[in-house]
Backbone as numpy.savetxt, mean C-alpha at the origin, in Angstrom:
# Nx Ny Nz CAx CAy CAz Cx Cy Cz
-33.88 -8.97 5.05 -34.68 -7.79 5.05 -33.83 -6.52 5.05
-32.56 -6.65 4.76 -31.71 -5.47 4.70 -31.89 -4.79 3.35
-32.00 -3.51 3.37 -32.11 -2.73 2.14 -30.76 -2.05 1.94
-30.15 -2.33 0.80 -28.85 -1.75 0.50 -29.06 -0.46 -0.29
-28.62 0.63 0.29 -28.72 1.93 -0.36 -27.32 2.42 -0.68
-27.18 3.20 -1.74 -25.85 3.75 -2.00 -25.37 4.58 -0.82
-24.12 4.39 -0.50 -23.52 5.10 0.62 -22.97 6.42 0.10
-23.46 7.51 0.61 -22.99 8.82 0.16 -21.52 9.04 0.42
-20.95 8.36 1.42 -19.54 8.52 1.75 -18.63 7.81 0.75
-19.17 6.87 -0.04 -18.32 6.14 -0.97 -17.79 7.04 -2.08
-18.47 8.16 -2.34 -17.99 9.10 -3.35 -16.62 9.64 -2.93
-16.44 9.90 -1.65 -15.15 10.38 -1.16 -14.10 9.30 -1.06
-14.53 8.04 -1.00 -13.58 6.94 -0.88 -12.89 6.65 -2.21
-13.57 6.86 -3.32 -12.97 6.53 -4.62 -11.74 7.37 -4.95
-11.73 8.67 -4.70 -10.48 9.41 -4.96 -9.31 8.92 -4.11
-9.58 8.52 -2.87 -8.51 8.00 -2.01 -8.01 6.68 -2.57
-8.94 5.82 -2.99 -8.54 4.53 -3.59 -7.71 4.76 -4.85
-8.13 5.72 -5.67 -7.38 5.98 -6.90 -6.00 6.56 -6.60
-5.91 7.43 -5.60 -4.61 7.98 -5.21 -3.69 6.87 -4.72
-4.22 5.94 -3.94 -3.44 4.80 -3.46 -3.00 3.93 -4.64
-3.93 3.68 -5.57 -3.58 2.90 -6.76 -2.43 3.56 -7.52
-2.55 4.87 -7.74 -1.53 5.59 -8.50 -0.18 5.55 -7.78
-0.21 5.74 -6.47 1.02 5.71 -5.69 1.71 4.35 -5.81
0.96 3.27 -5.61 1.57 1.94 -5.62 1.97 1.52 -7.03
1.10 1.78 -8.00 1.41 1.41 -9.39 2.66 2.13 -9.87
2.73 3.44 -9.63 3.89 4.19 -10.08 5.14 3.82 -9.29
4.98 3.40 -8.04 6.15 2.94 -7.27 6.79 1.73 -7.93
5.97 0.86 -8.49 6.51 -0.32 -9.18 7.03 0.01 -10.56
6.29 0.81 -11.30 6.67 1.12 -12.68 7.97 1.92 -12.72
8.16 2.84 -11.79 9.38 3.66 -11.81 10.63 2.80 -11.61
10.50 1.71 -10.88 11.65 0.82 -10.68 12.06 0.16 -12.00
11.07 -0.16 -12.82 11.36 -0.77 -14.11 11.85 0.27 -15.10
11.20 1.43 -15.13 11.57 2.49 -16.08 12.95 3.06 -15.82
13.44 2.94 -14.61 14.77 3.46 -14.29 15.88 2.67 -14.98
15.56 1.49 -15.49 16.54 0.60 -16.12 17.72 0.29 -15.21
17.45 0.27 -13.92 18.49 -0.07 -12.95 18.69 -1.59 -12.98
19.90 -2.04 -13.20 20.12 -3.49 -13.29 19.78 -4.24 -12.00
19.89 -3.58 -10.86 19.56 -4.30 -9.62 18.08 -4.62 -9.53
17.22 -3.71 -10.01 15.78 -4.00 -10.02 15.44 -4.98 -11.13
16.03 -4.78 -12.30 15.71 -5.64 -13.43 16.19 -7.08 -13.22
17.30 -7.24 -12.50 17.83 -8.58 -12.22 17.33 -9.14 -10.88
16.43 -8.40 -10.24 15.82 -8.79 -8.96 16.84 -8.89 -7.83
17.91 -8.13 -7.90 18.95 -8.18 -6.87 18.97 -6.94 -5.97
17.98 -6.07 -6.09 18.00 -4.80 -5.36 18.07 -4.99 -3.85
17.37 -5.98 -3.32 17.38 -6.17 -1.87 18.69 -6.74 -1.35
19.51 -7.27 -2.23 20.82 -7.75 -1.80 21.71 -6.58 -1.38
21.38 -5.37 -1.84 22.14 -4.17 -1.50 21.35 -3.22 -0.59
20.05 -3.25 -0.74 19.19 -2.25 -0.09 19.35 -2.19 1.42
19.27 -3.31 2.08 19.28 -3.30 3.55 20.58 -2.76 4.11
21.68 -2.97 3.42 22.98 -2.50 3.90 23.26 -1.05 3.51
22.53 -0.52 2.54 22.86 0.82 2.05 21.79 1.87 2.34
20.66 1.48 2.93 19.65 2.50 3.22 20.14 3.44 4.32
19.59 4.65 4.31 20.14 5.69 5.20 19.92 5.38 6.68
18.77 4.92 7.08 18.49 4.60 8.48 17.85 3.21 8.56
18.66 2.16 8.64 18.08 0.81 8.65 17.24 0.57 9.90
16.19 -0.19 9.71 15.31 -0.55 10.83 15.91 -1.65 11.67
15.22 -2.05 12.73 15.77 -3.04 13.66 15.99 -4.42 13.04
15.24 -4.75 12.02 15.39 -6.08 11.42 16.17 -6.06 10.11
16.71 -4.90 9.73 17.41 -4.78 8.45 18.64 -5.69 8.39
19.39 -5.77 9.46 20.59 -6.62 9.44 20.19 -8.07 9.21
19.14 -8.52 9.88 18.69 -9.90 9.72 18.17 -10.14 8.29
17.48 -9.17 7.72 16.99 -9.30 6.35 18.17 -9.37 5.38
19.24 -8.63 5.67 20.42 -8.65 4.81 21.07 -10.04 4.80
20.90 -10.80 5.86 21.53 -12.12 5.97 20.73 -13.23 5.27
19.55 -12.91 4.76 18.74 -13.93 4.10 19.42 -14.41 2.82
19.08 -15.62 2.41 19.63 -16.21 1.19 19.25 -15.35 -0.02
20.17 -15.17 -0.97 19.87 -14.34 -2.15 18.62 -14.78 -2.92
18.34 -16.08 -2.94 17.13 -16.56 -3.61 15.89 -15.96 -2.97
15.85 -15.93 -1.63 14.69 -15.36 -0.93 14.60 -13.86 -1.17
15.74 -13.17 -1.21 15.74 -11.73 -1.46 15.24 -11.43 -2.88
15.64 -12.25 -3.85 15.16 -12.05 -5.22 13.66 -12.37 -5.32
13.23 -13.37 -4.61 11.80 -13.69 -4.56 11.02 -12.53 -3.94
11.61 -11.88 -2.96 10.97 -10.74 -2.32 10.85 -9.55 -3.28
11.87 -9.34 -4.10 11.80 -8.26 -5.11 10.70 -8.58 -6.12
10.63 -9.84 -6.55 9.57 -10.23 -7.48 8.19 -10.04 -6.85
8.05 -10.40 -5.58 6.78 -10.21 -4.88 6.44 -8.72 -4.78
7.44 -7.89 -4.56 7.22 -6.44 -4.51 6.67 -5.95 -5.84
7.26 -6.41 -6.94 6.76 -6.01 -8.26 5.31 -6.46 -8.46
4.99 -7.67 -8.05 3.63 -8.19 -8.21 2.64 -7.39 -7.37
3.04 -7.06 -6.14 2.14 -6.31 -5.26 1.99 -4.87 -5.74
3.07 -4.28 -6.22 3.00 -2.87 -6.61 2.40 -2.63 -7.99
2.53 -3.57 -8.90 2.03 -3.28 -10.25 0.69 -3.98 -10.53
0.64 -5.30 -10.76 -0.67 -5.87 -11.10 -1.66 -5.87 -9.93
-1.18 -6.11 -8.72 -2.10 -6.14 -7.57 -2.65 -4.76 -7.23
-1.99 -3.71 -7.69 -2.50 -2.35 -7.44 -3.86 -2.15 -8.11
-4.12 -2.86 -9.21 -5.42 -2.74 -9.88 -6.56 -3.27 -9.01
-6.24 -4.14 -8.06 -7.28 -4.63 -7.14 -7.82 -3.50 -6.27
-7.02 -2.48 -6.03 -7.42 -1.37 -5.17 -8.56 -0.55 -5.76
-8.70 -0.57 -7.07 -9.76 0.21 -7.72 -10.80 -0.70 -8.37
-10.82 -1.95 -7.96 -11.80 -2.89 -8.51 -13.19 -2.54 -8.01
-14.21 -2.75 -8.83 -15.57 -2.46 -8.37 -16.10 -3.48 -7.37
-15.42 -4.61 -7.26 -15.85 -5.67 -6.34 -15.09 -5.51 -5.02
-15.83 -5.38 -3.94 -15.24 -5.10 -2.63 -14.23 -6.15 -2.20
-14.52 -7.42 -2.41 -13.60 -8.48 -1.96 -12.25 -8.37 -2.68
-12.24 -7.94 -3.93 -10.97 -7.73 -4.64 -10.20 -6.59 -4.00
-10.92 -5.51 -3.67 -10.26 -4.36 -3.03 -9.68 -4.75 -1.69
-10.38 -5.59 -0.94 -9.88 -6.03 0.37 -8.59 -6.83 0.21
-8.56 -7.73 -0.76 -7.33 -8.51 -1.01 -6.19 -7.57 -1.39
-6.46 -6.63 -2.29 -5.44 -5.67 -2.70 -4.93 -4.84 -1.54
-5.85 -4.40 -0.67 -5.46 -3.60 0.49 -4.59 -4.41 1.44
-4.96 -5.66 1.70 -4.15 -6.48 2.61 -2.75 -6.73 2.04
-2.65 -6.92 0.73 -1.33 -7.08 0.12 -0.48 -5.83 0.32
-1.08 -4.66 0.11 -0.34 -3.41 0.30 0.04 -3.22 1.76
-0.87 -3.53 2.67 -0.59 -3.37 4.10 0.55 -4.29 4.52
0.54 -5.54 4.03 1.64 -6.46 4.38 2.97 -5.95 3.84
2.98 -5.44 2.61 4.21 -4.89 2.05 4.71 -3.70 2.87
3.80 -2.82 3.23 4.19 -1.65 4.03 4.69 -2.06 5.41
4.08 -3.08 6.00 4.52 -3.55 7.32 5.95 -4.10 7.26
6.26 -4.84 6.22 7.62 -5.36 6.07 8.61 -4.22 5.88
8.23 -3.22 5.11 9.11 -2.06 4.90 9.33 -1.32 6.22
8.27 -1.18 7.02 8.39 -0.52 8.32 9.37 -1.28 9.22
9.29 -2.59 9.21 10.16 -3.40 10.08 11.62 -3.37 9.65
11.87 -3.18 8.36 13.25 -3.25 7.87 13.81 -1.92 7.40
12.98 -0.88 7.32 13.45 0.37 6.75 13.20 1.57 7.63
13.42 2.72 7.03 13.35 3.96 7.80 12.30 4.92 7.29
11.37 4.45 6.50 10.37 5.32 5.89 9.02 5.15 6.58
9.02 5.02 7.88 7.82 4.63 8.62 6.66 5.59 8.46
6.88 6.90 8.47 5.79 7.85 8.35 5.09 7.68 7.00
5.87 7.58 5.95 5.34 7.38 4.61 4.54 6.08 4.55
5.06 5.02 5.14 4.37 3.73 5.10 3.10 3.73 5.94
3.12 4.43 7.07 1.90 4.54 7.87 0.82 5.30 7.11
1.19 6.34 6.39 0.22 7.07 5.58 -0.36 6.17 4.49
0.48 5.36 3.90 0.00 4.43 2.87 -0.97 3.43 3.45
-0.69 2.94 4.64 -1.61 2.00 5.30 -2.95 2.68 5.58
-2.92 3.91 6.04 -4.18 4.64 6.29 -4.96 4.80 5.00
-4.25 5.03 3.91 -4.95 5.17 2.63 -5.58 3.86 2.15
-5.19 2.74 2.72 -5.80 1.45 2.37 -7.19 1.28 3.00
-7.50 2.05 4.03 -8.76 1.87 4.75 -10.01 1.99 3.88
-10.09 2.91 2.91 -11.31 2.97 2.10 -11.58 1.71 1.28
-10.56 0.91 1.08 -10.75 -0.33 0.31 -11.59 -1.34 1.09
-11.67 -1.18 2.39 -12.45 -2.09 3.21 -13.92 -1.68 3.31
-14.23 -0.47 2.86 -15.60 0.03 2.96 -16.49 -0.62 1.92
-17.73 -0.81 2.31 -18.75 -1.27 1.39 -19.35 -0.04 0.73
-19.55 -0.10 -0.57 -20.11 1.05 -1.27 -21.61 1.18 -1.08
-22.22 0.21 -0.44 -23.65 0.29 -0.14 -23.81 0.21 1.36
-24.63 1.05 1.89 -24.83 1.12 3.33 -25.98 0.20 3.73
-25.73 -0.69 4.69 -26.78 -1.57 5.18 -27.33 -1.04 6.49
-26.47 -0.54 7.34 -26.90 0.00 8.63 -26.36 1.41 8.76
-26.70 2.06 9.83 -26.20 3.41 10.05 -24.72 3.36 10.38
-24.03 4.44 10.08 -22.58 4.47 10.32 -22.29 4.63 11.81
-21.17 4.07 12.21 -20.74 4.13 13.61 -19.75 5.26 13.79
-19.56 5.73 15.03 -18.59 6.81 15.27 -17.17 6.43 14.87
-16.82 5.14 15.02 -15.46 4.71 14.65 -15.22 4.92 13.16
-16.25 4.76 12.34 -16.12 4.98 10.91 -15.74 6.42 10.62
-16.31 7.36 11.36 -15.99 8.77 11.16 -14.54 9.06 11.51
-14.02 8.39 12.52 -12.62 8.57 12.91 -11.72 8.07 11.78
-12.03 6.89 11.21 -11.23 6.35 10.12 -11.29 7.28 8.91
-12.46 7.80 8.60 -12.60 8.71 7.46 -11.77 9.97 7.67
-11.77 10.50 8.88 -10.97 11.67 9.17 -9.49 11.36 8.96
-9.05 10.20 9.42 -7.66 9.78 9.22 -7.30 9.64 7.76
-8.24 9.14 6.96 -8.00 8.99 5.52 -7.82 10.35 4.87
-8.68 11.29 5.21 -8.58 12.61 4.60 -7.30 13.32 5.02
-6.89 13.15 6.27 -5.64 13.76 6.73 -4.46 13.14 5.98
-4.48 11.81 5.80 -3.41 11.15 5.06 -3.33 11.66 3.63
-4.46 11.84 2.99 -4.47 12.37 1.62 -3.91 13.77 1.56
-4.30 14.60 2.50 -3.79 15.97 2.52 -2.29 15.98 2.73
-1.79 15.12 3.62 -0.35 15.07 3.86 0.39 14.60 2.61
-0.18 13.63 1.90 0.45 13.18 0.64 0.49 14.32 -0.37
-0.62 15.06 -0.48 -0.65 16.16 -1.43 0.34 17.25 -1.08
0.53 17.50 0.21 1.46 18.54 0.65 2.91 18.12 0.38
3.23 16.86 0.69 4.63 16.41 0.59 4.98 15.77 -0.73
4.01 15.48 -1.58 4.31 14.80 -2.85 4.74 15.74 -3.93
């Protein structure tokens, strides 16, 4: 007996989803367009952990991983950043949820091994609209308003610093 009505807030969620898609897609594409042999040969992480400006607490341990696993991680990064980014703007909510979780997992690993935590936290916040349903079944809760406020602040910060 639930009546699904269009959610007026979903109009604001789509620009955030598209901004997230553009950010992640271009993050992957720029690595390929740079023609850097370390990215093209999937060896970038063999150097990255030892050469980043402020390594995270687990960077040394990540540097010690077998080169095969590091190359697999670079390939996974490409898959998450380029084709999986299209899931973020899919019209089907379950696809968007899968895409958001992939991005969140990637950002969490970067936070644990790198020094770009503020940027990664903003990216995670931008994943939140992907979990929203575009049709409202019940009334919105106060927690939803807090998440929406966080999303808008994250977008503004990206626009200011990008």
